[in-house]
Each structure stands twice: as C-alpha cells, then as structure tokens.
Amino acid sequence: MTAPRRILLTGWFSFHHGEATAGDVLALARVEEVLGRAGWPYDVVWSPGFRPRAPHLDEVRPESYSHLVFVCGPLHGPQIEDLHRRFAHCTRIAVGTSVLDPGAPAVTGFHRVVARDAPGTEPVTDLAARAPADPVRPVAGVVLTHGQHEYGAQRRHDLVAERVTRWLAGKDCARLELETRLDIRDWRLCATPAQLSSVLARLDLVVTDRLHGLVLALRAGTPALAVDPVAGGAKVTAQARACAWPALLPAEGLDAEGLERWWEWCLGPGREAARRARGEFAGGGARDGADDLLSALVDGRPPRAGRAT
C-alpha cells in the first residue's frame, strides 16, 4: 500500500455556510484516529464561522494534497460539486456519508464512496459511535432573569447576564438554559415543579441570578453559583444568607476571577455542602415563614396594608 502524500479532511463543517454538528465532529475524530494510527499526514479545514482561526477551504492550496476525504453528512449540492472541480487532481473519497441519489454529481465525483447508508446497501454504524471518548465535562444549568423592574435604578440584570454568559461561553462545560416559569402548553418548559427538580438533580451545578434558581438547586442537592443582580444586594443575597450558602457574588464586584473561584468550589466542596442543604430542607431544620403562619392566622389582629412581620 502506497501512503498518500498528504490528505485534506473536509466535511459540511468545512463550508463557509455549513454547520458543525457534534456528530460530524466526532466522525472526524474517528477518521483522525485511523489516519494517526497509520501515520499518514493530514490537515483539516473548518468553516470560518465555527473556527475562525483554523485553516479554511479558501486558504489551502489544492496542489499540496494528493487525497481529499469528505467525512460524514449527506452527499448532495453545489458545495460538494465544487470540491470535485477544485481538487480534480486529488483522489477523492467520501466516508461515513449518506447517499440520497447515487447518480448525483456530488456522489459520482468521488473515486470511492464508503457510505454509511445508500440505496440497495446494508447500513453500517455511524463513525461517531466509535469516536475516541473524551473526559466528561461539567453540566451547568443556567437560570437567569432579565426582569424584576421593581428594583428600578438598582437593577444590574443586563450587566450580570452579559458578564455571566460571556464567561460561561469560554468554559469547557455543557450549558443548559433553564427557566423556573412553568407552562403546560410549551413543550420547551417544565409543566410541574417535579419536572424541573428532576433536571436540577442531574446537573453538576447551577449558575443563577434568581432566588428560586438558588433555592431549587439546593433543594435538589445541586450546588449553585449565585449572583445578586441588584446593586447593594436584595432577595438573592438575603436568601443565600438564610440558607447559609457562601457561593454568592454581588453585581458590583462581578468578575471572572470570582466566578472561577466559586465555580471550582461548587464542583469541589460545594457538592457536599449542597447535599447538606438538601438534608436540612427535607428534615425541617431550616425555618421558613410557614412555621409562623398558624400563629399569624389566630393572632386576632385585622390585617393592615403593607404590614410585615
């Protein structure tokens, strides 16, 4: 077997207006594993919209390659046909792909198609299934609010959301946006508290600027990195104090260093602290307003507007 001089790995993740899916990128990792084991040199080209600093199709010199490999996805359309024209001198191979029309130019332009599925053939396992396994990343639930206009000039909600989400975008974690609002008509939202609690219990931590984001996370035994979005502190700060929960940052002092510090704590000692908080709630050790409700009801004094005890 004569080894290729150099291979260019492409896919839908390479096109300017293509998209990079998790399955495609894992399929690429499987191909890279095979080529690396064989010791064959290769380059990968990426969509500039997905990896702006990586090599792009319009930057590479076709004459630098002896082979082109197209990885995963359906074989159809002018973008693939353009690859055949531009890399006409290369041996072109498609691997792990779907063939919709065997006679289409996008298909017939390849010297060989090692299909994942095609008319008249038995399907084979997708490349992503056998891709090298990566270490599991933390899964963070994100519960933010852009409302609470009752705080007027003290509101820092937009600033907090911008800083938190920008910081989260740079974290190597899985992010899951959540909403405490329930809705029986919208399939994207939970319909009951039990459904939301089931999600929260399966997370590694919750990042939130909502009081109930904090409380419901701890109730599920999941550590919460809380930010108070109100200047000077308001109900989130008060609730963190009531729950004796230390992972709290003020809107005024919100920075990446503080977020990183409490992130590490939540994924370390915070796990046990959250479990203790859950036990405290479930065992009735934490006092709440309902403990005084009966005495308030039989107090005998008529209610007055604005009266709080």
PDB file of C-alpha atoms in Angstrom:
ATOM      1  CA  MET A   1       0.000   0.000   0.000  1.00  0.00           C
ATOM      2  CA  THR A   2       1.409   3.365  -1.028  1.00  0.00           C
ATOM      3  CA  ALA A   3       0.734   6.016   1.587  1.00  0.00           C
ATOM      4  CA  PRO A   4      -0.889   9.268   0.414  1.00  0.00           C
ATOM      5  CA  ARG A   5       1.440  12.248   0.222  1.00  0.00           C
ATOM      6  CA  ARG A   6      -0.932  14.408   2.278  1.00  0.00           C
ATOM      7  CA  ILE A   7      -4.681  14.198   2.924  1.00  0.00           C
ATOM      8  CA  LEU A   8      -7.162  17.036   3.252  1.00  0.00           C
ATOM      9  CA  LEU A   9     -10.090  16.205   5.554  1.00  0.00           C
ATOM     10  CA  THR A  10     -13.305  18.026   4.740  1.00  0.00           C
ATOM     11  CA  GLY A  11     -16.999  17.821   5.561  1.00  0.00           C
ATOM     12  CA  TRP A  12     -20.018  20.023   5.957  1.00  0.00           C
ATOM     13  CA  PHE A  13     -18.104  21.544   8.862  1.00  0.00           C
ATOM     14  CA  SER A  14     -15.653  22.950   6.274  1.00  0.00           C
ATOM     15  CA  PHE A  15     -18.049  25.054   4.207  1.00  0.00           C
ATOM     16  CA  HIS A  16     -18.447  28.761   4.800  1.00  0.00           C
ATOM     17  CA  HIS A  17     -22.199  28.403   5.269  1.00  0.00           C
ATOM     18  CA  GLY A  18     -22.089  24.843   6.543  1.00  0.00           C
ATOM     19  CA  GLU A  19     -22.641  23.775  10.112  1.00  0.00           C
ATOM     20  CA  ALA A  20     -20.583  21.840  12.605  1.00  0.00           C
ATOM     21  CA  THR A  21     -22.663  19.254  14.440  1.00  0.00           C
ATOM     22  CA  ALA A  22     -21.452  17.156  17.351  1.00  0.00           C
ATOM     23  CA  GLY A  23     -21.925  14.015  15.254  1.00  0.00           C
ATOM     24  CA  ASP A  24     -19.871  15.377  12.357  1.00  0.00           C
ATOM     25  CA  VAL A  25     -17.019  16.475  14.613  1.00  0.00           C
ATOM     26  CA  LEU A  26     -16.955  13.101  16.374  1.00  0.00           C
ATOM     27  CA  ALA A  27     -16.983  11.345  12.988  1.00  0.00           C
ATOM     28  CA  LEU A  28     -13.965  13.454  12.041  1.00  0.00           C
ATOM     29  CA  ALA A  29     -12.238  12.408  15.282  1.00  0.00           C
ATOM     30  CA  ARG A  30     -12.766   8.747  14.341  1.00  0.00           C
ATOM     31  CA  VAL A  31     -11.158   9.333  10.923  1.00  0.00           C
ATOM     32  CA  GLU A  32      -8.282  11.234  12.525  1.00  0.00           C
ATOM     33  CA  GLU A  33      -7.747   8.322  14.902  1.00  0.00           C
ATOM     34  CA  VAL A  34      -7.431   5.871  11.987  1.00  0.00           C
ATOM     35  CA  LEU A  35      -5.092   8.124   9.997  1.00  0.00           C
ATOM     36  CA  GLY A  36      -2.980   8.908  13.046  1.00  0.00           C
ATOM     37  CA  ARG A  37      -2.582   5.220  13.818  1.00  0.00           C
ATOM     38  CA  ALA A  38      -1.439   4.635  10.222  1.00  0.00           C
ATOM     39  CA  GLY A  39       0.980   7.566  10.434  1.00  0.00           C
ATOM     40  CA  TRP A  40      -0.499   9.296   7.379  1.00  0.00           C
ATOM     41  CA  PRO A  41      -0.275  13.111   7.323  1.00  0.00           C
ATOM     42  CA  TYR A  42      -3.443  15.166   7.032  1.00  0.00           C
ATOM     43  CA  ASP A  43      -4.922  18.619   7.520  1.00  0.00           C
ATOM     44  CA  VAL A  44      -8.470  19.615   8.492  1.00  0.00           C
ATOM     45  CA  VAL A  45     -10.317  22.636   7.104  1.00  0.00           C
ATOM     46  CA  TRP A  46     -13.073  24.319   9.102  1.00  0.00           C
ATOM     47  CA  SER A  47     -15.866  26.793   8.493  1.00  0.00           C
ATOM     48  CA  PRO A  48     -14.660  30.289   9.445  1.00  0.00           C
ATOM     49  CA  GLY A  49     -17.963  30.789  11.245  1.00  0.00           C
ATOM     50  CA  PHE A  50     -17.166  27.908  13.599  1.00  0.00           C
ATOM     51  CA  ARG A  51     -13.397  28.116  13.999  1.00  0.00           C
ATOM     52  CA  PRO A  52     -12.224  31.489  12.696  1.00  0.00           C
ATOM     53  CA  ARG A  53      -8.532  30.874  13.489  1.00  0.00           C
ATOM     54  CA  ALA A  54      -8.338  27.409  11.907  1.00  0.00           C
ATOM     55  CA  PRO A  55      -7.345  26.663   8.278  1.00  0.00           C
ATOM     56  CA  HIS A  56     -10.209  27.371   5.849  1.00  0.00           C
ATOM     57  CA  LEU A  57     -11.035  25.921   2.433  1.00  0.00           C
ATOM     58  CA  ASP A  58     -10.336  29.132   0.535  1.00  0.00           C
ATOM     59  CA  GLU A  59      -6.879  29.376   2.114  1.00  0.00           C
ATOM     60  CA  VAL A  60      -5.460  25.944   1.263  1.00  0.00           C
ATOM     61  CA  ARG A  61      -3.516  25.163  -1.909  1.00  0.00           C
ATOM     62  CA  PRO A  62      -5.072  22.143  -3.646  1.00  0.00           C
ATOM     63  CA  GLU A  63      -1.714  21.125  -5.142  1.00  0.00           C
ATOM     64  CA  SER A  64      -0.433  20.479  -1.611  1.00  0.00           C
ATOM     65  CA  TYR A  65      -2.648  17.384  -1.333  1.00  0.00           C
ATOM     66  CA  SER A  66      -2.767  14.033  -3.048  1.00  0.00           C
ATOM     67  CA  HIS A  67      -6.075  12.945  -1.481  1.00  0.00           C
ATOM     68  CA  LEU A  68      -9.288  14.605  -0.306  1.00  0.00           C
ATOM     69  CA  VAL A  69     -11.572  12.848   2.185  1.00  0.00           C
ATOM     70  CA  PHE A  70     -15.124  14.060   2.810  1.00  0.00           C
ATOM     71  CA  VAL A  71     -16.374  12.944   6.232  1.00  0.00           C
ATOM     72  CA  CYS A  72     -19.997  12.276   7.256  1.00  0.00           C
ATOM     73  CA  GLY A  73     -23.180  14.026   6.173  1.00  0.00           C
ATOM     74  CA  PRO A  74     -25.300  13.752   3.007  1.00  0.00           C
ATOM     75  CA  LEU A  75     -23.635  13.822  -0.423  1.00  0.00           C
ATOM     76  CA  HIS A  76     -25.550  16.424  -2.368  1.00  0.00           C
ATOM     77  CA  GLY A  77     -25.380  20.005  -3.540  1.00  0.00           C
ATOM     78  CA  PRO A  78     -23.135  22.509  -5.305  1.00  0.00           C
ATOM     79  CA  GLN A  79     -20.670  22.889  -2.433  1.00  0.00           C
ATOM     80  CA  ILE A  80     -19.542  19.270  -2.748  1.00  0.00           C
ATOM     81  CA  GLU A  81     -19.568  19.505  -6.540  1.00  0.00           C
ATOM     82  CA  ASP A  82     -17.219  22.487  -6.246  1.00  0.00           C
ATOM     83  CA  LEU A  83     -14.806  20.349  -4.216  1.00  0.00           C
ATOM     84  CA  HIS A  84     -14.606  17.918  -7.148  1.00  0.00           C
ATOM     85  CA  ARG A  85     -13.710  20.745  -9.536  1.00  0.00           C
ATOM     86  CA  ARG A  86     -11.213  22.478  -7.288  1.00  0.00           C
ATOM     87  CA  PHE A  87      -9.457  19.283  -6.188  1.00  0.00           C
ATOM     88  CA  ALA A  88      -9.804  17.485  -9.531  1.00  0.00           C
ATOM     89  CA  HIS A  89      -6.197  16.201  -9.394  1.00  0.00           C
ATOM     90  CA  CYS A  90      -6.765  14.563  -5.954  1.00  0.00           C
ATOM     91  CA  THR A  91      -8.053  11.096  -5.254  1.00  0.00           C
ATOM     92  CA  ARG A  92     -11.402  11.904  -3.635  1.00  0.00           C
ATOM     93  CA  ILE A  93     -13.040   9.610  -1.088  1.00  0.00           C
ATOM     94  CA  ALA A  94     -16.251  10.000   0.924  1.00  0.00           C
ATOM     95  CA  VAL A  95     -16.553   8.063   4.175  1.00  0.00           C
ATOM     96  CA  GLY A  96     -19.427   7.652   6.639  1.00  0.00           C
ATOM     97  CA  THR A  97     -21.827   9.552   4.398  1.00  0.00           C
ATOM     98  CA  SER A  98     -25.458   9.246   3.317  1.00  0.00           C
ATOM     99  CA  VAL A  99     -26.155   8.732  -0.389  1.00  0.00           C
ATOM    100  CA  LEU A 100     -29.539  10.048  -1.440  1.00  0.00           C
ATOM    101  CA  ASP A 101     -29.134   9.788  -5.217  1.00  0.00           C
ATOM    102  CA  PRO A 102     -26.299   7.526  -6.439  1.00  0.00           C
ATOM    103  CA  GLY A 103     -26.304   9.312  -9.812  1.00  0.00           C
ATOM    104  CA  ALA A 104     -25.947  12.839  -8.431  1.00  0.00           C
ATOM    105  CA  PRO A 105     -22.742  14.714  -9.448  1.00  0.00           C
ATOM    106  CA  ALA A 106     -21.861  15.218  -5.781  1.00  0.00           C
ATOM    107  CA  VAL A 107     -21.715  11.410  -5.449  1.00  0.00           C
ATOM    108  CA  THR A 108     -20.256  10.353  -8.796  1.00  0.00           C
ATOM    109  CA  GLY A 109     -17.447  12.877  -8.432  1.00  0.00           C
ATOM    110  CA  PHE A 110     -15.822  10.724  -5.754  1.00  0.00           C
ATOM    111  CA  HIS A 111     -13.451   7.950  -6.759  1.00  0.00           C
ATOM    112  CA  ARG A 112     -14.853   5.891  -3.908  1.00  0.00           C
ATOM    113  CA  VAL A 113     -17.779   6.284  -1.532  1.00  0.00           C
ATOM    114  CA  VAL A 114     -17.663   4.302   1.729  1.00  0.00           C
ATOM    115  CA  ALA A 115     -21.275   5.047   2.613  1.00  0.00           C
ATOM    116  CA  ARG A 116     -22.980   4.962   5.960  1.00  0.00           C
ATOM    117  CA  ASP A 117     -26.272   4.355   4.172  1.00  0.00           C
ATOM    118  CA  ALA A 118     -27.174   4.203   0.492  1.00  0.00           C
ATOM    119  CA  PRO A 119     -29.962   2.730  -1.650  1.00  0.00           C
ATOM    120  CA  GLY A 120     -29.625  -1.027  -2.055  1.00  0.00           C
ATOM    121  CA  THR A 121     -26.910  -1.454   0.604  1.00  0.00           C
ATOM    122  CA  GLU A 122     -26.856  -2.507   4.234  1.00  0.00           C
ATOM    123  CA  PRO A 123     -26.224   0.468   6.550  1.00  0.00           C
ATOM    124  CA  VAL A 124     -23.136   0.486   8.744  1.00  0.00           C
ATOM    125  CA  THR A 125     -22.551   2.094  12.149  1.00  0.00           C
ATOM    126  CA  ASP A 126     -22.015   5.834  12.079  1.00  0.00           C
ATOM    127  CA  LEU A 127     -18.425   6.986  12.549  1.00  0.00           C
ATOM    128  CA  ALA A 128     -19.354   8.996  15.647  1.00  0.00           C
ATOM    129  CA  ALA A 129     -20.275   5.836  17.565  1.00  0.00           C
ATOM    130  CA  ARG A 130     -16.638   4.674  17.706  1.00  0.00           C
ATOM    131  CA  ALA A 131     -15.007   8.078  18.063  1.00  0.00           C
ATOM    132  CA  PRO A 132     -12.404   8.363  20.839  1.00  0.00           C
ATOM    133  CA  ALA A 133     -14.054   9.022  24.199  1.00  0.00           C
ATOM    134  CA  ASP A 134     -13.408  12.369  25.871  1.00  0.00           C
ATOM    135  CA  PRO A 135     -13.492  13.044  29.612  1.00  0.00           C
ATOM    136  CA  VAL A 136     -16.956  14.023  30.814  1.00  0.00           C
ATOM    137  CA  ARG A 137     -17.395  17.775  31.159  1.00  0.00           C
ATOM    138  CA  PRO A 138     -19.390  19.510  33.912  1.00  0.00           C
ATOM    139  CA  VAL A 139     -23.041  20.157  33.111  1.00  0.00           C
ATOM    140  CA  ALA A 140     -24.172  23.603  34.255  1.00  0.00           C
ATOM    141  CA  GLY A 141     -27.781  24.699  34.436  1.00  0.00           C
ATOM    142  CA  VAL A 142     -28.145  28.416  33.745  1.00  0.00           C
ATOM    143  CA  VAL A 143     -31.101  30.234  35.329  1.00  0.00           C
ATOM    144  CA  LEU A 144     -31.081  33.976  34.629  1.00  0.00           C
ATOM    145  CA  THR A 145     -33.696  36.709  34.641  1.00  0.00           C
ATOM    146  CA  HIS A 146     -33.932  39.917  32.653  1.00  0.00           C
ATOM    147  CA  GLY A 147     -36.992  41.150  34.532  1.00  0.00           C
ATOM    148  CA  GLN A 148     -37.570  42.399  38.103  1.00  0.00           C
ATOM    149  CA  HIS A 149     -38.106  46.010  37.067  1.00  0.00           C
ATOM    150  CA  GLU A 150     -39.437  46.750  40.532  1.00  0.00           C
ATOM    151  CA  TYR A 151     -35.829  47.385  41.595  1.00  0.00           C
ATOM    152  CA  GLY A 152     -35.619  50.442  39.343  1.00  0.00           C
ATOM    153  CA  ALA A 153     -32.213  52.130  39.248  1.00  0.00           C
ATOM    154  CA  GLN A 154     -30.694  49.334  41.332  1.00  0.00           C
ATOM    155  CA  ARG A 155     -31.195  46.816  38.531  1.00  0.00           C
ATOM    156  CA  ARG A 156     -27.981  45.340  37.135  1.00  0.00           C
ATOM    157  CA  HIS A 157     -29.672  42.372  35.461  1.00  0.00           C
ATOM    158  CA  ASP A 158     -28.475  43.061  31.913  1.00  0.00           C
ATOM    159  CA  LEU A 159     -24.904  43.631  33.085  1.00  0.00           C
ATOM    160  CA  VAL A 160     -24.945  40.447  35.162  1.00  0.00           C
ATOM    161  CA  ALA A 161     -26.407  38.369  32.300  1.00  0.00           C
ATOM    162  CA  GLU A 162     -23.848  39.728  29.817  1.00  0.00           C
ATOM    163  CA  ARG A 163     -20.857  39.052  32.067  1.00  0.00           C
ATOM    164  CA  VAL A 164     -22.047  35.650  33.226  1.00  0.00           C
ATOM    165  CA  THR A 165     -22.926  34.353  29.748  1.00  0.00           C
ATOM    166  CA  ARG A 166     -19.713  35.707  28.206  1.00  0.00           C
ATOM    167  CA  TRP A 167     -17.718  33.955  30.906  1.00  0.00           C
ATOM    168  CA  LEU A 168     -19.722  30.742  30.521  1.00  0.00           C
ATOM    169  CA  ALA A 169     -19.134  30.733  26.759  1.00  0.00           C
ATOM    170  CA  GLY A 170     -15.426  30.268  27.458  1.00  0.00           C
ATOM    171  CA  LYS A 171     -15.890  27.406  29.934  1.00  0.00           C
ATOM    172  CA  ASP A 172     -15.320  23.818  28.824  1.00  0.00           C
ATOM    173  CA  CYS A 173     -18.695  22.649  30.054  1.00  0.00           C
ATOM    174  CA  ALA A 174     -22.146  21.712  28.803  1.00  0.00           C
ATOM    175  CA  ARG A 175     -24.565  24.602  29.321  1.00  0.00           C
ATOM    176  CA  LEU A 176     -28.281  24.034  29.758  1.00  0.00           C
ATOM    177  CA  GLU A 177     -30.500  27.128  29.834  1.00  0.00           C
ATOM    178  CA  LEU A 178     -33.377  26.638  32.253  1.00  0.00           C
ATOM    179  CA  GLU A 179     -36.463  28.596  33.239  1.00  0.00           C
ATOM    180  CA  THR A 180     -38.323  28.432  36.554  1.00  0.00           C
ATOM    181  CA  ARG A 181     -41.539  29.515  34.832  1.00  0.00           C
ATOM    182  CA  LEU A 182     -43.913  26.595  34.294  1.00  0.00           C
ATOM    183  CA  ASP A 183     -46.111  26.151  31.222  1.00  0.00           C
ATOM    184  CA  ILE A 184     -48.388  23.256  30.302  1.00  0.00           C
ATOM    185  CA  ARG A 185     -48.587  24.359  26.634  1.00  0.00           C
ATOM    186  CA  ASP A 186     -44.931  24.993  25.780  1.00  0.00           C
ATOM    187  CA  TRP A 187     -43.021  21.716  25.409  1.00  0.00           C
ATOM    188  CA  ARG A 188     -39.725  23.550  25.995  1.00  0.00           C
ATOM    189  CA  LEU A 189     -40.688  24.406  29.559  1.00  0.00           C
ATOM    190  CA  CYS A 190     -41.389  22.195  32.530  1.00  0.00           C
ATOM    191  CA  ALA A 191     -45.046  21.834  33.440  1.00  0.00           C
ATOM    192  CA  THR A 192     -44.557  20.932  37.109  1.00  0.00           C
ATOM    193  CA  PRO A 193     -42.000  21.663  39.856  1.00  0.00           C
ATOM    194  CA  ALA A 194     -41.184  17.933  39.958  1.00  0.00           C
ATOM    195  CA  GLN A 195     -40.095  18.023  36.320  1.00  0.00           C
ATOM    196  CA  LEU A 196     -37.764  20.963  36.953  1.00  0.00           C
ATOM    197  CA  SER A 197     -36.411  19.351  40.125  1.00  0.00           C
ATOM    198  CA  SER A 198     -35.630  16.198  38.151  1.00  0.00           C
ATOM    199  CA  VAL A 199     -33.483  18.248  35.771  1.00  0.00           C
ATOM    200  CA  LEU A 200     -31.734  20.169  38.549  1.00  0.00           C
ATOM    201  CA  ALA A 201     -30.867  16.963  40.428  1.00  0.00           C
ATOM    202  CA  ARG A 202     -28.963  15.659  37.405  1.00  0.00           C
ATOM    203  CA  LEU A 203     -26.735  18.735  36.975  1.00  0.00           C
ATOM    204  CA  ASP A 204     -23.252  19.309  38.345  1.00  0.00           C
ATOM    205  CA  LEU A 205     -24.057  22.896  39.318  1.00  0.00           C
ATOM    206  CA  VAL A 206     -26.433  25.768  38.647  1.00  0.00           C
ATOM    207  CA  VAL A 207     -25.382  29.315  37.703  1.00  0.00           C
ATOM    208  CA  THR A 208     -28.157  31.724  38.589  1.00  0.00           C
ATOM    209  CA  ASP A 209     -29.159  35.266  39.471  1.00  0.00           C
ATOM    210  CA  ARG A 210     -32.620  34.204  40.635  1.00  0.00           C
ATOM    211  CA  LEU A 211     -33.721  33.494  44.181  1.00  0.00           C
ATOM    212  CA  HIS A 212     -35.556  30.334  43.147  1.00  0.00           C
ATOM    213  CA  GLY A 213     -32.655  29.297  40.944  1.00  0.00           C
ATOM    214  CA  LEU A 214     -30.615  29.176  44.152  1.00  0.00           C
ATOM    215  CA  VAL A 215     -33.263  27.591  46.380  1.00  0.00           C
ATOM    216  CA  LEU A 216     -34.442  24.935  43.942  1.00  0.00           C
ATOM    217  CA  ALA A 217     -30.863  23.928  43.114  1.00  0.00           C
ATOM    218  CA  LEU A 218     -30.056  23.414  46.809  1.00  0.00           C
ATOM    219  CA  ARG A 219     -33.381  21.642  47.334  1.00  0.00           C
ATOM    220  CA  ALA A 220     -32.233  19.176  44.652  1.00  0.00           C
ATOM    221  CA  GLY A 221     -28.814  18.832  46.308  1.00  0.00           C
ATOM    222  CA  THR A 222     -27.029  20.642  43.467  1.00  0.00           C
ATOM    223  CA  PRO A 223     -24.538  23.440  44.232  1.00  0.00           C
ATOM    224  CA  ALA A 224     -25.464  26.904  42.992  1.00  0.00           C
ATOM    225  CA  LEU A 225     -23.169  29.716  41.919  1.00  0.00           C
ATOM    226  CA  ALA A 226     -25.409  32.680  42.710  1.00  0.00           C
ATOM    227  CA  VAL A 227     -25.115  36.298  41.594  1.00  0.00           C
ATOM    228  CA  ASP A 228     -27.280  39.055  43.056  1.00  0.00           C
ATOM    229  CA  PRO A 229     -28.336  41.247  40.101  1.00  0.00           C
ATOM    230  CA  VAL A 230     -29.445  44.139  42.320  1.00  0.00           C
ATOM    231  CA  ALA A 231     -26.946  46.806  43.363  1.00  0.00           C
ATOM    232  CA  GLY A 232     -26.402  46.696  47.099  1.00  0.00           C
ATOM    233  CA  GLY A 233     -27.908  43.217  47.345  1.00  0.00           C
ATOM    234  CA  ALA A 234     -31.546  42.191  47.563  1.00  0.00           C
ATOM    235  CA  LYS A 235     -33.509  38.962  47.839  1.00  0.00           C
ATOM    236  CA  VAL A 236     -30.816  36.686  46.353  1.00  0.00           C
ATOM    237  CA  THR A 237     -28.308  37.897  48.945  1.00  0.00           C
ATOM    238  CA  ALA A 238     -30.904  37.577  51.700  1.00  0.00           C
ATOM    239  CA  GLN A 239     -31.768  34.028  50.655  1.00  0.00           C
ATOM    240  CA  ALA A 240     -28.132  32.967  50.410  1.00  0.00           C
ATOM    241  CA  ARG A 241     -27.743  34.214  53.971  1.00  0.00           C
ATOM    242  CA  ALA A 242     -30.883  32.387  55.123  1.00  0.00           C
ATOM    243  CA  CYS A 243     -29.573  29.167  53.565  1.00  0.00           C
ATOM    244  CA  ALA A 244     -26.029  29.762  54.870  1.00  0.00           C
ATOM    245  CA  TRP A 245     -24.856  29.419  51.279  1.00  0.00           C
ATOM    246  CA  PRO A 246     -21.461  31.048  50.601  1.00  0.00           C
ATOM    247  CA  ALA A 247     -21.221  30.866  46.758  1.00  0.00           C
ATOM    248  CA  LEU A 248     -22.604  34.348  46.139  1.00  0.00           C
ATOM    249  CA  LEU A 249     -21.258  37.295  44.149  1.00  0.00           C
ATOM    250  CA  PRO A 250     -22.592  40.871  44.120  1.00  0.00           C
ATOM    251  CA  ALA A 251     -23.415  42.609  40.856  1.00  0.00           C
ATOM    252  CA  GLU A 252     -20.918  45.381  41.618  1.00  0.00           C
ATOM    253  CA  GLY A 253     -17.981  43.036  42.141  1.00  0.00           C
ATOM    254  CA  LEU A 254     -18.778  40.518  39.426  1.00  0.00           C
ATOM    255  CA  ASP A 255     -15.655  39.429  37.584  1.00  0.00           C
ATOM    256  CA  ALA A 256     -14.178  36.313  36.008  1.00  0.00           C
ATOM    257  CA  GLU A 257     -11.874  35.691  38.967  1.00  0.00           C
ATOM    258  CA  GLY A 258     -14.778  35.491  41.391  1.00  0.00           C
ATOM    259  CA  LEU A 259     -16.830  33.343  39.051  1.00  0.00           C
ATOM    260  CA  GLU A 260     -13.904  30.951  38.588  1.00  0.00           C
ATOM    261  CA  ARG A 261     -13.292  30.733  42.328  1.00  0.00           C
ATOM    262  CA  TRP A 262     -16.882  29.780  43.161  1.00  0.00           C
ATOM    263  CA  TRP A 263     -17.134  27.514  40.105  1.00  0.00           C
ATOM    264  CA  GLU A 264     -14.256  25.414  41.441  1.00  0.00           C
ATOM    265  CA  TRP A 265     -15.768  25.434  44.917  1.00  0.00           C
ATOM    266  CA  CYS A 266     -19.155  24.286  43.602  1.00  0.00           C
ATOM    267  CA  LEU A 267     -17.521  21.381  41.762  1.00  0.00           C
ATOM    268  CA  GLY A 268     -15.482  20.509  44.862  1.00  0.00           C
ATOM    269  CA  PRO A 269     -16.543  21.122  48.477  1.00  0.00           C
ATOM    270  CA  GLY A 270     -19.805  22.667  47.263  1.00  0.00           C
ATOM    271  CA  ARG A 271     -21.160  19.252  46.290  1.00  0.00           C
ATOM    272  CA  GLU A 272     -21.246  18.080  49.902  1.00  0.00           C
ATOM    273  CA  ALA A 273     -22.457  21.477  51.103  1.00  0.00           C
ATOM    274  CA  ALA A 274     -25.408  21.262  48.690  1.00  0.00           C
ATOM    275  CA  ARG A 275     -26.248  17.749  49.875  1.00  0.00           C
ATOM    276  CA  ARG A 276     -26.254  19.005  53.462  1.00  0.00           C
ATOM    277  CA  ALA A 277     -28.561  21.864  52.473  1.00  0.00           C
ATOM    278  CA  ARG A 278     -30.934  19.385  50.834  1.00  0.00           C
ATOM    279  CA  GLY A 279     -30.974  17.308  54.007  1.00  0.00           C
ATOM    280  CA  GLU A 280     -31.594  20.409  56.101  1.00  0.00           C
ATOM    281  CA  PHE A 281     -34.570  21.389  53.960  1.00  0.00           C
ATOM    282  CA  ALA A 282     -36.039  17.869  53.871  1.00  0.00           C
ATOM    283  CA  GLY A 283     -35.559  17.341  57.612  1.00  0.00           C
ATOM    284  CA  GLY A 284     -37.284  20.552  58.576  1.00  0.00           C
ATOM    285  CA  GLY A 285     -34.161  22.084  60.090  1.00  0.00           C
ATOM    286  CA  ALA A 286     -34.462  25.256  58.009  1.00  0.00           C
ATOM    287  CA  ARG A 287     -37.049  27.699  59.362  1.00  0.00           C
ATOM    288  CA  ASP A 288     -39.422  29.417  56.918  1.00  0.00           C
ATOM    289  CA  GLY A 289     -42.463  31.678  57.020  1.00  0.00           C
ATOM    290  CA  ALA A 290     -44.951  28.821  57.145  1.00  0.00           C
ATOM    291  CA  ASP A 291     -43.689  27.999  60.642  1.00  0.00           C
ATOM    292  CA  ASP A 292     -45.325  31.209  61.854  1.00  0.00           C
ATOM    293  CA  LEU A 293     -48.409  31.044  59.640  1.00  0.00           C
ATOM    294  CA  LEU A 294     -50.776  29.401  62.129  1.00  0.00           C
ATOM    295  CA  SER A 295     -49.992  31.851  64.893  1.00  0.00           C
ATOM    296  CA  ALA A 296     -50.473  34.716  62.431  1.00  0.00           C
ATOM    297  CA  LEU A 297     -53.858  33.330  61.428  1.00  0.00           C
ATOM    298  CA  VAL A 298     -55.097  33.155  65.025  1.00  0.00           C
ATOM    299  CA  ASP A 299     -53.440  36.347  66.108  1.00  0.00           C
ATOM    300  CA  GLY A 300     -56.779  38.120  66.009  1.00  0.00           C
ATOM    301  CA  ARG A 301     -55.485  41.408  64.698  1.00  0.00           C
ATOM    302  CA  PRO A 302     -57.026  42.603  61.406  1.00  0.00           C
ATOM    303  CA  PRO A 303     -54.535  42.834  58.536  1.00  0.00           C
ATOM    304  CA  ARG A 304     -53.237  46.235  57.556  1.00  0.00           C
ATOM    305  CA  ALA A 305     -51.933  47.105  54.099  1.00  0.00           C
ATOM    306  CA  GLY A 306     -48.158  46.973  53.931  1.00  0.00           C
ATOM    307  CA  ARG A 307     -47.811  45.348  57.375  1.00  0.00           C
ATOM    308  CA  ALA A 308     -44.971  42.852  57.528  1.00  0.00           C
ATOM    309  CA  THR A 309     -43.600  40.872  60.430  1.00  0.00           C
TER     310      THR A 309
END
